[in-house]
Amino acid sequence: MASSGEASEDKVKRLVKEIGRDVQQLSMAGCYWLSGTTVEHVARCRGLVRVNLSGCPLTSLRLSKVLSALPHLRSLAIDVSPGFDASQLSSECKATLSRVQELKQTLYTPSYGVVPCCTSLEKLLLYFEILDRTREGAVLSGQLMVGQSNVPHYQHLRVFYARLAPGYINQEVVRLYLAVLSDRTPENLHAFLISVPGSFAESGATRNLLESMARNVALDALQLPKSWLNGSALLQHMKFSSPFYFSFSRCALSGGHLLQRVIDGGRDLQSLAGLNLSGCAHCLAPDCLLRKAEDDIDPAILEALVAACPNLRHLNLSAAHHHSPAGPSQHLCQLLARLPHLRSLSLPVCAVADSPPRADRAPIPPTMRAVPRGFGKKVRIGVQSVPFPGPAGPQPSSVFWSLLKNVPFLDRLELIGSNFSSAMPRNEPAIRNSLPPCSRAQSVGDAEVAAIGQLAFLRHLTLAQLPSILTGSGLVSIGLQCQQLQSLSLAHLGLMGKVVYMSGLSDMLKHCKRLKDLRLEQPYFSANAQFFQALSQCSALQRLCLVSRSGTLQPEAVLAFMARCLHVVVCHLFTGESLSTCRSLQQALLRRWRPHVMWLLLLLLDFLLGSAHQAQGSLLTSCPLLWTGSPTGRGILVHRVHFIIRP
């Protein structure tokens, strides 16, 4: 049984009553609209071995009642929200938790949750989504956890994973979890992964933990904050046994270090399935103090990496400039084509440009681009009214076309500008001013996008900061040929001052019958009737997010769209509309769907004065917030948000 937007209270109760005794695995993840009394019916499924209740309304007492009836439970996923009190868990509940081997816990408040009760844990997944302030504005502190420090030593722990949202409070809390591990590192630990946005300074406890891991365990998977690896000889001392995943994201890893510490360390990398080198600007270049990030890569380093890891399935080389030199078989795409097992690939846009630059496509003159002025404002100069002529389809001679031909089973592709930064990143600190696209990205346009249509099994696609998108014809090719596409993220395509691909996007959406998630980030975007009419033909759509500084929307088109797409459960619209327009649309939606709307949030974001991060945190953790002004009283540019959730 899985969560579904169509799972009503009565349907869930009836289904549990009829087949509850036979159910061993149950996922109700994201069923936020179910009442607590309905969730309690899970207790009837006494044979449950695995249950996922993430996103469901659960108090401490209700969780205790459910778990007390599940003696066979071995895998659990829950949220820990403000008000959680472990002292309210019954002895029967704690007995069930003592047998749980896998725990996924999302923290919205400083707490250990149920971890102290899970003495048999082998796999612990922690997601920290704690805000620095409460909804009332009070500052939180990780010291709230001092009285709950009776976390057991994880004797059986094999996998430890922690992902932090931005904010100092999340770092404070995760340090307390790590302090327990540093006291006595589990001998069976084989995967240790920490994903932290921004910087995360080492402490005495974390240094002790890393030293203990280097002495006592042989890892299969490793991911550490960049500051823990930069300038450290840690990799030289770590022991690995048949590693399957490495992440060195945004650390200062040079090509020489990659060869010496990872490839030439005498390790068998045939087993390596995932490698994350995102933001490692020098990982494919020789050691050189005078080297610039935009200089050409050393193909020999990449060739050695490909030869050492022939079974890679997931590779991330984004957020860096990887420019290929001229010469036969020297291009990055040609070398990556030797990895036929790839299933997910993330590349910077400049990395797929033909080298040397193609003569049949002139770069866009500087006057055609938006010029930044102060606080990230854009001034449009010389915006063209007629698109440049260019090839409308994939070019078999391009290196990018050849790469995709050799990885036909790719199901996830990200093509992101090396200088791109989102105005609303999910788990990274917001950056106010973005850099212009890399000059080599000017030769990547509609033809290269059309080449993606070769990927018949593609399910997830991200395209960001492609300045040479002129007509969007490549998007149409993807819509026609990639019939398995489920999630699509487009950001900053074409010229910043004008949306030139609206017609192509509309034609594409008409063919995306399996599309569930669409995220569109584009300044000056007009969310008009044409856009929503095309989007309405995505019959499977569940989530929509539109981020458009100085953009507009037509309220009537939004209402018509919501009426036609009944599977939509989340709709974010970040535009530059007036407050009165937002309120009118809010009232219209409430009048029409009040019995079905879980809640509706109107949020004002102050990008100029840095409040985007706090507002985003509230958005992600479902805490209603109205951010209306600036502490300095100066004039600000605000973006209005309509946030609609319904079953």
mmCIF file with all atom_site columns, C-alpha atoms in Angstrom, residues 186-318:
data_model
loop_
_atom_site.group_PDB
_atom_site.id
_atom_site.type_symbol
_atom_site.label_atom_id
_atom_site.label_alt_id
_atom_site.label_comp_id
_atom_site.label_asym_id
_atom_site.label_entity_id
_atom_site.label_seq_id
_atom_site.pdbx_PDB_ins_code
_atom_site.Cartn_x
_atom_site.Cartn_y
_atom_site.Cartn_z
_atom_site.occupancy
_atom_site.B_iso_or_equiv
_atom_site.pdbx_formal_charge
_atom_site.auth_seq_id
_atom_site.auth_comp_id
_atom_site.auth_asym_id
_atom_site.auth_atom_id
_atom_site.pdbx_PDB_model_num
ATOM 1   C CA . PRO A 1 186 ? 30.690 0.987  15.714  1.00 0.00 ? 186 PRO A CA 1
ATOM 2   C CA . GLU A 1 187 ? 33.008 -1.685 14.334  1.00 0.00 ? 187 GLU A CA 1
ATOM 3   C CA . ASN A 1 188 ? 30.498 -2.704 11.669  1.00 0.00 ? 188 ASN A CA 1
ATOM 4   C CA . LEU A 1 189 ? 30.069 0.796  10.256  1.00 0.00 ? 189 LEU A CA 1
ATOM 5   C CA . HIS A 1 190 ? 30.489 0.676  6.469   1.00 0.00 ? 190 HIS A CA 1
ATOM 6   C CA . ALA A 1 191 ? 28.653 3.804  5.239   1.00 0.00 ? 191 ALA A CA 1
ATOM 7   C CA . PHE A 1 192 ? 29.117 7.265  6.759   1.00 0.00 ? 192 PHE A CA 1
ATOM 8   C CA . LEU A 1 193 ? 27.492 10.153 4.894   1.00 0.00 ? 193 LEU A CA 1
ATOM 9   C CA . ILE A 1 194 ? 26.865 13.738 5.979   1.00 0.00 ? 194 ILE A CA 1
ATOM 10  C CA . SER A 1 195 ? 25.358 16.268 3.573   1.00 0.00 ? 195 SER A CA 1
ATOM 11  C CA . VAL A 1 196 ? 25.772 19.849 4.819   1.00 0.00 ? 196 VAL A CA 1
ATOM 12  C CA . PRO A 1 197 ? 24.999 23.076 2.914   1.00 0.00 ? 197 PRO A CA 1
ATOM 13  C CA . GLY A 1 198 ? 27.714 25.698 3.174   1.00 0.00 ? 198 GLY A CA 1
ATOM 14  C CA . SER A 1 199 ? 30.481 25.373 5.747   1.00 0.00 ? 199 SER A CA 1
ATOM 15  C CA . PHE A 1 200 ? 30.459 23.118 8.790   1.00 0.00 ? 200 PHE A CA 1
ATOM 16  C CA . ALA A 1 201 ? 33.485 23.593 11.013  1.00 0.00 ? 201 ALA A CA 1
ATOM 17  C CA . GLU A 1 202 ? 35.155 20.623 12.641  1.00 0.00 ? 202 GLU A CA 1
ATOM 18  C CA . SER A 1 203 ? 35.035 20.192 16.389  1.00 0.00 ? 203 SER A CA 1
ATOM 19  C CA . GLY A 1 204 ? 37.033 18.081 18.781  1.00 0.00 ? 204 GLY A CA 1
ATOM 20  C CA . ALA A 1 205 ? 34.335 15.406 18.732  1.00 0.00 ? 205 ALA A CA 1
ATOM 21  C CA . THR A 1 206 ? 34.230 15.210 14.948  1.00 0.00 ? 206 THR A CA 1
ATOM 22  C CA . ARG A 1 207 ? 38.025 14.991 14.710  1.00 0.00 ? 207 ARG A CA 1
ATOM 23  C CA . ASN A 1 208 ? 37.994 12.169 17.225  1.00 0.00 ? 208 ASN A CA 1
ATOM 24  C CA . LEU A 1 209 ? 35.282 10.426 15.228  1.00 0.00 ? 209 LEU A CA 1
ATOM 25  C CA . LEU A 1 210 ? 37.212 10.637 11.955  1.00 0.00 ? 210 LEU A CA 1
ATOM 26  C CA . GLU A 1 211 ? 40.406 9.412  13.588  1.00 0.00 ? 211 GLU A CA 1
ATOM 27  C CA . SER A 1 212 ? 38.533 6.534  15.177  1.00 0.00 ? 212 SER A CA 1
ATOM 28  C CA . MET A 1 213 ? 36.948 5.635  11.834  1.00 0.00 ? 213 MET A CA 1
ATOM 29  C CA . ALA A 1 214 ? 40.352 5.654  10.140  1.00 0.00 ? 214 ALA A CA 1
ATOM 30  C CA . ARG A 1 215 ? 41.682 3.221  12.760  1.00 0.00 ? 215 ARG A CA 1
ATOM 31  C CA . ASN A 1 216 ? 38.776 0.878  13.286  1.00 0.00 ? 216 ASN A CA 1
ATOM 32  C CA . VAL A 1 217 ? 36.473 0.579  10.264  1.00 0.00 ? 217 VAL A CA 1
ATOM 33  C CA . ALA A 1 218 ? 36.619 -0.176 6.536   1.00 0.00 ? 218 ALA A CA 1
ATOM 34  C CA . LEU A 1 219 ? 34.045 1.948  4.709   1.00 0.00 ? 219 LEU A CA 1
ATOM 35  C CA . ASP A 1 220 ? 32.064 1.254  1.552   1.00 0.00 ? 220 ASP A CA 1
ATOM 36  C CA . ALA A 1 221 ? 30.538 4.743  1.279   1.00 0.00 ? 221 ALA A CA 1
ATOM 37  C CA . LEU A 1 222 ? 31.850 8.141  2.393   1.00 0.00 ? 222 LEU A CA 1
ATOM 38  C CA . GLN A 1 223 ? 30.534 11.693 2.210   1.00 0.00 ? 223 GLN A CA 1
ATOM 39  C CA . LEU A 1 224 ? 31.881 14.476 4.409   1.00 0.00 ? 224 LEU A CA 1
ATOM 40  C CA . PRO A 1 225 ? 31.490 18.263 4.610   1.00 0.00 ? 225 PRO A CA 1
ATOM 41  C CA . LYS A 1 226 ? 33.998 20.015 2.369   1.00 0.00 ? 226 LYS A CA 1
ATOM 42  C CA . SER A 1 227 ? 35.764 21.702 5.283   1.00 0.00 ? 227 SER A CA 1
ATOM 43  C CA . TRP A 1 228 ? 36.572 18.310 6.792   1.00 0.00 ? 228 TRP A CA 1
ATOM 44  C CA . LEU A 1 229 ? 38.464 17.245 3.682   1.00 0.00 ? 229 LEU A CA 1
ATOM 45  C CA . ASN A 1 230 ? 40.142 20.455 2.536   1.00 0.00 ? 230 ASN A CA 1
ATOM 46  C CA . GLY A 1 231 ? 43.787 20.510 3.528   1.00 0.00 ? 231 GLY A CA 1
ATOM 47  C CA . SER A 1 232 ? 43.430 17.163 5.278   1.00 0.00 ? 232 SER A CA 1
ATOM 48  C CA . ALA A 1 233 ? 45.292 13.905 4.787   1.00 0.00 ? 233 ALA A CA 1
ATOM 49  C CA . LEU A 1 234 ? 42.214 12.023 5.928   1.00 0.00 ? 234 LEU A CA 1
ATOM 50  C CA . LEU A 1 235 ? 41.746 10.119 2.665   1.00 0.00 ? 235 LEU A CA 1
ATOM 51  C CA . GLN A 1 236 ? 45.235 8.696  2.884   1.00 0.00 ? 236 GLN A CA 1
ATOM 52  C CA . HIS A 1 237 ? 44.401 6.990  6.176   1.00 0.00 ? 237 HIS A CA 1
ATOM 53  C CA . MET A 1 238 ? 40.848 5.851  5.500   1.00 0.00 ? 238 MET A CA 1
ATOM 54  C CA . LYS A 1 239 ? 40.357 2.150  4.783   1.00 0.00 ? 239 LYS A CA 1
ATOM 55  C CA . PHE A 1 240 ? 37.853 1.096  2.134   1.00 0.00 ? 240 PHE A CA 1
ATOM 56  C CA . SER A 1 241 ? 36.418 -2.313 1.336   1.00 0.00 ? 241 SER A CA 1
ATOM 57  C CA . SER A 1 242 ? 34.637 -2.657 -2.022  1.00 0.00 ? 242 SER A CA 1
ATOM 58  C CA . PRO A 1 243 ? 33.486 0.989  -2.001  1.00 0.00 ? 243 PRO A CA 1
ATOM 59  C CA . PHE A 1 244 ? 30.236 1.787  -3.803  1.00 0.00 ? 244 PHE A CA 1
ATOM 60  C CA . TYR A 1 245 ? 29.866 5.547  -3.213  1.00 0.00 ? 245 TYR A CA 1
ATOM 61  C CA . PHE A 1 246 ? 32.238 8.507  -2.744  1.00 0.00 ? 246 PHE A CA 1
ATOM 62  C CA . SER A 1 247 ? 31.274 12.165 -2.410  1.00 0.00 ? 247 SER A CA 1
ATOM 63  C CA . PHE A 1 248 ? 33.858 14.937 -2.418  1.00 0.00 ? 248 PHE A CA 1
ATOM 64  C CA . SER A 1 249 ? 31.351 17.677 -3.230  1.00 0.00 ? 249 SER A CA 1
ATOM 65  C CA . ARG A 1 250 ? 32.831 21.211 -3.232  1.00 0.00 ? 250 ARG A CA 1
ATOM 66  C CA . CYS A 1 251 ? 36.080 20.187 -1.591  1.00 0.00 ? 251 CYS A CA 1
ATOM 67  C CA . ALA A 1 252 ? 39.487 21.351 -2.845  1.00 0.00 ? 252 ALA A CA 1
ATOM 68  C CA . LEU A 1 253 ? 40.311 18.070 -4.565  1.00 0.00 ? 253 LEU A CA 1
ATOM 69  C CA . SER A 1 254 ? 42.861 18.430 -7.360  1.00 0.00 ? 254 SER A CA 1
ATOM 70  C CA . GLY A 1 255 ? 43.480 16.005 -10.180 1.00 0.00 ? 255 GLY A CA 1
ATOM 71  C CA . GLY A 1 256 ? 46.666 14.851 -8.495  1.00 0.00 ? 256 GLY A CA 1
ATOM 72  C CA . HIS A 1 257 ? 44.843 14.126 -5.242  1.00 0.00 ? 257 HIS A CA 1
ATOM 73  C CA . LEU A 1 258 ? 42.142 12.265 -7.128  1.00 0.00 ? 258 LEU A CA 1
ATOM 74  C CA . LEU A 1 259 ? 44.744 10.030 -8.766  1.00 0.00 ? 259 LEU A CA 1
ATOM 75  C CA . GLN A 1 260 ? 46.860 9.507  -5.671  1.00 0.00 ? 260 GLN A CA 1
ATOM 76  C CA . ARG A 1 261 ? 44.276 9.178  -2.919  1.00 0.00 ? 261 ARG A CA 1
ATOM 77  C CA . VAL A 1 262 ? 41.327 7.640  -4.711  1.00 0.00 ? 262 VAL A CA 1
ATOM 78  C CA . ILE A 1 263 ? 42.427 5.877  -7.903  1.00 0.00 ? 263 ILE A CA 1
ATOM 79  C CA . ASP A 1 264 ? 46.018 4.892  -7.142  1.00 0.00 ? 264 ASP A CA 1
ATOM 80  C CA . GLY A 1 265 ? 45.458 3.951  -3.535  1.00 0.00 ? 265 GLY A CA 1
ATOM 81  C CA . GLY A 1 266 ? 45.563 0.260  -4.348  1.00 0.00 ? 266 GLY A CA 1
ATOM 82  C CA . ARG A 1 267 ? 41.803 0.045  -3.991  1.00 0.00 ? 267 ARG A CA 1
ATOM 83  C CA . ASP A 1 268 ? 39.534 -2.047 -6.149  1.00 0.00 ? 268 ASP A CA 1
ATOM 84  C CA . LEU A 1 269 ? 37.123 0.483  -7.662  1.00 0.00 ? 269 LEU A CA 1
ATOM 85  C CA . GLN A 1 270 ? 35.278 -1.981 -9.868  1.00 0.00 ? 270 GLN A CA 1
ATOM 86  C CA . SER A 1 271 ? 32.530 -1.872 -7.244  1.00 0.00 ? 271 SER A CA 1
ATOM 87  C CA . LEU A 1 272 ? 32.198 1.948  -7.251  1.00 0.00 ? 272 LEU A CA 1
ATOM 88  C CA . ALA A 1 273 ? 28.676 2.815  -8.397  1.00 0.00 ? 273 ALA A CA 1
ATOM 89  C CA . GLY A 1 274 ? 28.392 6.487  -7.388  1.00 0.00 ? 274 GLY A CA 1
ATOM 90  C CA . LEU A 1 275 ? 30.856 9.387  -7.489  1.00 0.00 ? 275 LEU A CA 1
ATOM 91  C CA . ASN A 1 276 ? 29.990 12.983 -6.597  1.00 0.00 ? 276 ASN A CA 1
ATOM 92  C CA . LEU A 1 277 ? 32.563 15.581 -7.679  1.00 0.00 ? 277 LEU A CA 1
ATOM 93  C CA . SER A 1 278 ? 30.115 18.479 -7.764  1.00 0.00 ? 278 SER A CA 1
ATOM 94  C CA . GLY A 1 279 ? 31.821 21.807 -7.242  1.00 0.00 ? 279 GLY A CA 1
ATOM 95  C CA . CYS A 1 280 ? 35.321 20.289 -7.405  1.00 0.00 ? 280 CYS A CA 1
ATOM 96  C CA . ALA A 1 281 ? 36.684 22.873 -9.822  1.00 0.00 ? 281 ALA A CA 1
ATOM 97  C CA . HIS A 1 282 ? 40.173 21.332 -10.105 1.00 0.00 ? 282 HIS A CA 1
ATOM 98  C CA . CYS A 1 283 ? 39.456 17.595 -9.834  1.00 0.00 ? 283 CYS A CA 1
ATOM 99  C CA . LEU A 1 284 ? 40.091 16.974 -13.560 1.00 0.00 ? 284 LEU A CA 1
ATOM 100 C CA . ALA A 1 285 ? 43.080 19.274 -13.867 1.00 0.00 ? 285 ALA A CA 1
ATOM 101 C CA . PRO A 1 286 ? 46.763 18.865 -13.021 1.00 0.00 ? 286 PRO A CA 1
ATOM 102 C CA . ASP A 1 287 ? 48.115 20.434 -9.850  1.00 0.00 ? 287 ASP A CA 1
ATOM 103 C CA . CYS A 1 288 ? 49.079 23.982 -10.682 1.00 0.00 ? 288 CYS A CA 1
ATOM 104 C CA . LEU A 1 289 ? 49.063 27.011 -8.404  1.00 0.00 ? 289 LEU A CA 1
ATOM 105 C CA . LEU A 1 290 ? 48.505 29.394 -11.324 1.00 0.00 ? 290 LEU A CA 1
ATOM 106 C CA . ARG A 1 291 ? 45.641 27.466 -12.909 1.00 0.00 ? 291 ARG A CA 1
ATOM 107 C CA . LYS A 1 292 ? 42.267 29.163 -13.400 1.00 0.00 ? 292 LYS A CA 1
ATOM 108 C CA . ALA A 1 293 ? 38.959 27.335 -13.047 1.00 0.00 ? 293 ALA A CA 1
ATOM 109 C CA . GLU A 1 294 ? 38.132 28.063 -16.718 1.00 0.00 ? 294 GLU A CA 1
ATOM 110 C CA . ASP A 1 295 ? 41.299 26.411 -18.060 1.00 0.00 ? 295 ASP A CA 1
ATOM 111 C CA . ASP A 1 296 ? 41.128 23.123 -19.965 1.00 0.00 ? 296 ASP A CA 1
ATOM 112 C CA . ILE A 1 297 ? 40.973 19.840 -18.092 1.00 0.00 ? 297 ILE A CA 1
ATOM 113 C CA . ASP A 1 298 ? 43.615 17.134 -18.376 1.00 0.00 ? 298 ASP A CA 1
ATOM 114 C CA . PRO A 1 299 ? 41.936 14.302 -20.338 1.00 0.00 ? 299 PRO A CA 1
ATOM 115 C CA . ALA A 1 300 ? 44.436 11.802 -18.913 1.00 0.00 ? 300 ALA A CA 1
ATOM 116 C CA . ILE A 1 301 ? 42.982 12.277 -15.424 1.00 0.00 ? 301 ILE A CA 1
ATOM 117 C CA . LEU A 1 302 ? 39.438 11.656 -16.584 1.00 0.00 ? 302 LEU A CA 1
ATOM 118 C CA . GLU A 1 303 ? 40.597 8.713  -18.701 1.00 0.00 ? 303 GLU A CA 1
ATOM 119 C CA . ALA A 1 304 ? 42.263 7.159  -15.649 1.00 0.00 ? 304 ALA A CA 1
ATOM 120 C CA . LEU A 1 305 ? 39.093 7.710  -13.624 1.00 0.00 ? 305 LEU A CA 1
ATOM 121 C CA . VAL A 1 306 ? 36.893 6.084  -16.265 1.00 0.00 ? 306 VAL A CA 1
ATOM 122 C CA . ALA A 1 307 ? 39.268 3.126  -16.561 1.00 0.00 ? 307 ALA A CA 1
ATOM 123 C CA . ALA A 1 308 ? 39.394 2.632  -12.794 1.00 0.00 ? 308 ALA A CA 1
ATOM 124 C CA . CYS A 1 309 ? 35.608 2.888  -12.311 1.00 0.00 ? 309 CYS A CA 1
ATOM 125 C CA . PRO A 1 310 ? 34.071 1.158  -15.347 1.00 0.00 ? 310 PRO A CA 1
ATOM 126 C CA . ASN A 1 311 ? 30.833 0.276  -13.535 1.00 0.00 ? 311 ASN A CA 1
ATOM 127 C CA . LEU A 1 312 ? 29.834 3.794  -12.477 1.00 0.00 ? 312 LEU A CA 1
ATOM 128 C CA . ARG A 1 313 ? 26.077 4.275  -12.459 1.00 0.00 ? 313 ARG A CA 1
ATOM 129 C CA . HIS A 1 314 ? 25.877 7.765  -10.950 1.00 0.00 ? 314 HIS A CA 1
ATOM 130 C CA . LEU A 1 315 ? 28.302 10.595 -11.730 1.00 0.00 ? 315 LEU A CA 1
ATOM 131 C CA . ASN A 1 316 ? 28.066 14.266 -10.752 1.00 0.00 ? 316 ASN A CA 1
ATOM 132 C CA . LEU A 1 317 ? 30.509 16.757 -12.295 1.00 0.00 ? 317 LEU A CA 1
ATOM 133 C CA . SER A 1 318 ? 28.307 19.864 -11.985 1.00 0.00 ? 318 SER A CA 1
#
